[in-house]
Every structure is written in C-alpha cells, then in structure tokens.
Amino acid sequence: MSHQSNSIRHDFSQTLDSVRQWSQEAKENIEKKAAVETRELFLPGFEIGVFPNHLNRSSLFAPIARGHRKFHRKTIMVTRRDCILEYTGEQMDEADADLMMALIFFAQPFPFGSNVPLNRARLLRKIERNTGKGDYEWLHRRMKAMTEATFFLEATKPDGTTRYTIGKTKTLRIIAEFDFDGGKYSYKLDPRWVTMFGNKEYSLTNWEKRMWIKRGHEMAKTMERLVATSNETVQRFALEWLKRKMEYTSPMRKFRNALDVACEELARVEIITTHKIEISTKGNPQLTIWKSLSG
C-alpha cells in the first residue's frame, strides 16, 4: 500500500512538472510571437506626449546632472509597488524622455514593429532643439544608446499576481532597431510597447507647456510626467521615494530646495497651481501639489 501511494505521488509530481513546463513554454512562445508580430497602437485623442504610466512613475528617465550618466546592469529601477522594472543600459534623462515621446508620436501611423522613416530635422524641431551639427550628433548618440538599452517589466494586480510581463523570454530594447544608410534614417519600435499602453495605462502630457519649461529645469520635467499619470487635483508623494526615483544623490536638504524650484517652474507654466512640503499623517515628509485644471 505504501509502495502504491509513493508511486501515485511520483506520477502526480511528474504530471505537475510537465504541466508547469508546458505552461512556461506556452508563455515563452506567446512573448516571442508578440515581439515579432506588428501591432497597431490605437489611442483616442492621440497627441505627442503620450507615455506609459509605469515608465512615467519609474526612475528609467530621471533628471540626472550633466556628466553623471551612469550605466545600469540588470538594475531594479524605482517604481510603484504594482510594477517591477529591471534595466540594463545608460541612465536615461529628460531629454531622452522627450525624444522617446516624439519617436512614439512619429511611429503612431505605422504598425509597431515595422520600419518608420525618420526625418531628423523635423524630430529635432518637435522637441525644441536646433538642427545644427551638434544636435544631429546628439540625436545619433541617443538613438544608439536606446537601441543598446534593454529592460524587463512586470505589471502586477492589487493582489500581487502578475498582469503581464515584457522582456522576460525575448529581449526588449527601448528602440528595437535604428538604421542609417546613405543619409536615410529609420527605426523600429518593439510591438510589445503596445501592451504597456493597454487598459488606458498611459498619460498625456501637455506638450506645449512641457516645452515651455526652461532649460536646466529637468526636475520640473520629471515632475510634469509624474503629475500627468493621475487626474487627481491634489497629489501627494513621499520625499524619500521622489529622491530615489530622480536618482538624486545629494543630501535631502538640497533635494528639498531643488524640488521647490522645480515646482515653482511648474506653477509658472501653469501645470500646477501651488505646492507644499509637509509632514504626512505617518510622520514622513511629503510633497503635496495642486494640479492645474488646464495642466
């Protein structure tokens, strides 16, 4: 009887292992297929400045100081609790965020995964840059860096279970391909970008106001993207979390001062009406902002 019970348990264990292996292989095949099949991105009222909320709330794009661009290697980036983001590549800054939003905008008429012709001068003008030699060189460097950068994203449900994963079984690059031949440029965006826009999990920045933000106010641009992820008029953010999200390494005192300046710039361009740094009900310092109704 004991031998029979052990045999049954052994057979059950083998069956369970087979089911798990089949399930894993099925998931891998689904992602591999999703990475190569072109997909349309349909967003009602689509304008330039649209970006997935999970990325806007993460440290993937941050207001880093000039000359302090570090390299991440399988780094778990700062996100909210409903997302895990692992990244390998150069730290991206707010200029990169502008560039990426413009690339998504210009790619929208084409199925994601297909070639998108790139008019470099038009793109540079769209992100309020000049069209001199240095600007073209900057664009080439950043496109190359984004093509080399990879990330893995897992979105979770409120109960902690997985909603979807991207980049686990097949590498996801910020820009899938970047080609330049004889003065003609083109790029591809991975079809899996469409998944990150699903269930209306994206925000639309006020591009005109974003472009009004003065040069050197990169923290204001980061806050602008973060504020755009919610329709709430009053928004609160823990200072410790903001500091880590923005890759800010100086003392908290300096961070608070820089955050004040950033919020004043957001008020100037009417993205927010006012802000306050205060103590939360849990006794921790937090930033409270009042979003402009036209922001």
PDB file of N, CA, C and O in Angstrom, residues 18 34 41 46 72 116 130 148 199 218 222 251 253 257:
ATOM      1  N   SER A  18       5.265  18.431 -15.675  1.00  0.00           N
ATOM      2  CA  SER A  18       5.003  18.515 -17.120  1.00  0.00           C
ATOM      3  C   SER A  18       4.075  19.677 -17.436  1.00  0.00           C
ATOM      4  O   SER A  18       4.271  20.402 -18.410  1.00  0.00           O
ATOM      5  N   ALA A  34       4.663  37.810 -29.810  1.00  0.00           N
ATOM      6  CA  ALA A  34       4.304  39.220 -29.625  1.00  0.00           C
ATOM      7  C   ALA A  34       5.438  40.151 -30.009  1.00  0.00           C
ATOM      8  O   ALA A  34       5.213  41.304 -30.367  1.00  0.00           O
ATOM      9  N   LEU A  41      -1.233  50.760 -32.755  1.00  0.00           N
ATOM     10  CA  LEU A  41      -1.442  51.444 -31.477  1.00  0.00           C
ATOM     11  C   LEU A  41      -2.601  52.417 -31.645  1.00  0.00           C
ATOM     12  O   LEU A  41      -2.468  53.443 -32.304  1.00  0.00           O
ATOM     13  N   PHE A  46      -5.073  60.796 -29.592  1.00  0.00           N
ATOM     14  CA  PHE A  46      -3.616  60.660 -29.526  1.00  0.00           C
ATOM     15  C   PHE A  46      -2.928  61.958 -29.924  1.00  0.00           C
ATOM     16  O   PHE A  46      -3.242  62.555 -30.941  1.00  0.00           O
ATOM     17  N   HIS A  72      23.631  51.214 -15.940  1.00  0.00           N
ATOM     18  CA  HIS A  72      22.927  50.210 -15.142  1.00  0.00           C
ATOM     19  C   HIS A  72      23.140  48.827 -15.758  1.00  0.00           C
ATOM     20  O   HIS A  72      23.145  48.683 -16.986  1.00  0.00           O
ATOM     21  N   VAL A 116       9.929  52.790 -39.550  1.00  0.00           N
ATOM     22  CA  VAL A 116       9.382  54.146 -39.512  1.00  0.00           C
ATOM     23  C   VAL A 116      10.435  55.089 -40.083  1.00  0.00           C
ATOM     24  O   VAL A 116      11.544  55.184 -39.534  1.00  0.00           O
ATOM     25  N   ASN A 130      17.791  72.648 -31.753  1.00  0.00           N
ATOM     26  CA  ASN A 130      18.277  73.214 -33.006  1.00  0.00           C
ATOM     27  C   ASN A 130      18.596  72.099 -34.004  1.00  0.00           C
ATOM     28  O   ASN A 130      18.540  70.912 -33.664  1.00  0.00           O
ATOM     29  N   GLU A 148      20.703  50.077 -27.733  1.00  0.00           N
ATOM     30  CA  GLU A 148      21.502  49.137 -26.942  1.00  0.00           C
ATOM     31  C   GLU A 148      20.858  48.831 -25.590  1.00  0.00           C
ATOM     32  O   GLU A 148      21.157  47.806 -24.971  1.00  0.00           O
ATOM     33  N   ASN A 199      -5.253  48.970 -21.420  1.00  0.00           N
ATOM     34  CA  ASN A 199      -6.117  49.308 -20.276  1.00  0.00           C
ATOM     35  C   ASN A 199      -6.003  50.776 -19.871  1.00  0.00           C
ATOM     36  O   ASN A 199      -6.129  51.118 -18.687  1.00  0.00           O
ATOM     37  N   GLU A 218      15.284  70.196 -15.349  1.00  0.00           N
ATOM     38  CA  GLU A 218      14.959  68.807 -15.676  1.00  0.00           C
ATOM     39  C   GLU A 218      14.067  68.166 -14.614  1.00  0.00           C
ATOM     40  O   GLU A 218      13.229  67.319 -14.922  1.00  0.00           O
ATOM     41  N   THR A 222      10.510  66.010 -14.951  1.00  0.00           N
ATOM     42  CA  THR A 222      10.206  64.714 -14.332  1.00  0.00           C
ATOM     43  C   THR A 222       8.901  64.793 -13.553  1.00  0.00           C
ATOM     44  O   THR A 222       8.053  63.900 -13.644  1.00  0.00           O
ATOM     45  N   PRO A 251      22.347  65.446  -0.337  1.00  0.00           N
ATOM     46  CA  PRO A 251      21.532  65.367   0.888  1.00  0.00           C
ATOM     47  C   PRO A 251      20.091  65.817   0.673  1.00  0.00           C
ATOM     48  O   PRO A 251      19.790  66.589  -0.244  1.00  0.00           O
ATOM     49  N   ARG A 253      18.323  67.898   2.262  1.00  0.00           N
ATOM     50  CA  ARG A 253      18.150  69.348   2.346  1.00  0.00           C
ATOM     51  C   ARG A 253      18.265  69.988   0.964  1.00  0.00           C
ATOM     52  O   ARG A 253      17.435  70.828   0.584  1.00  0.00           O
ATOM     53  N   ASN A 257      15.245  71.790  -1.587  1.00  0.00           N
ATOM     54  CA  ASN A 257      15.403  73.096  -2.244  1.00  0.00           C
ATOM     55  C   ASN A 257      15.212  72.975  -3.759  1.00  0.00           C
ATOM     56  O   ASN A 257      14.540  73.803  -4.384  1.00  0.00           O
TER      57      ASN A 257
END
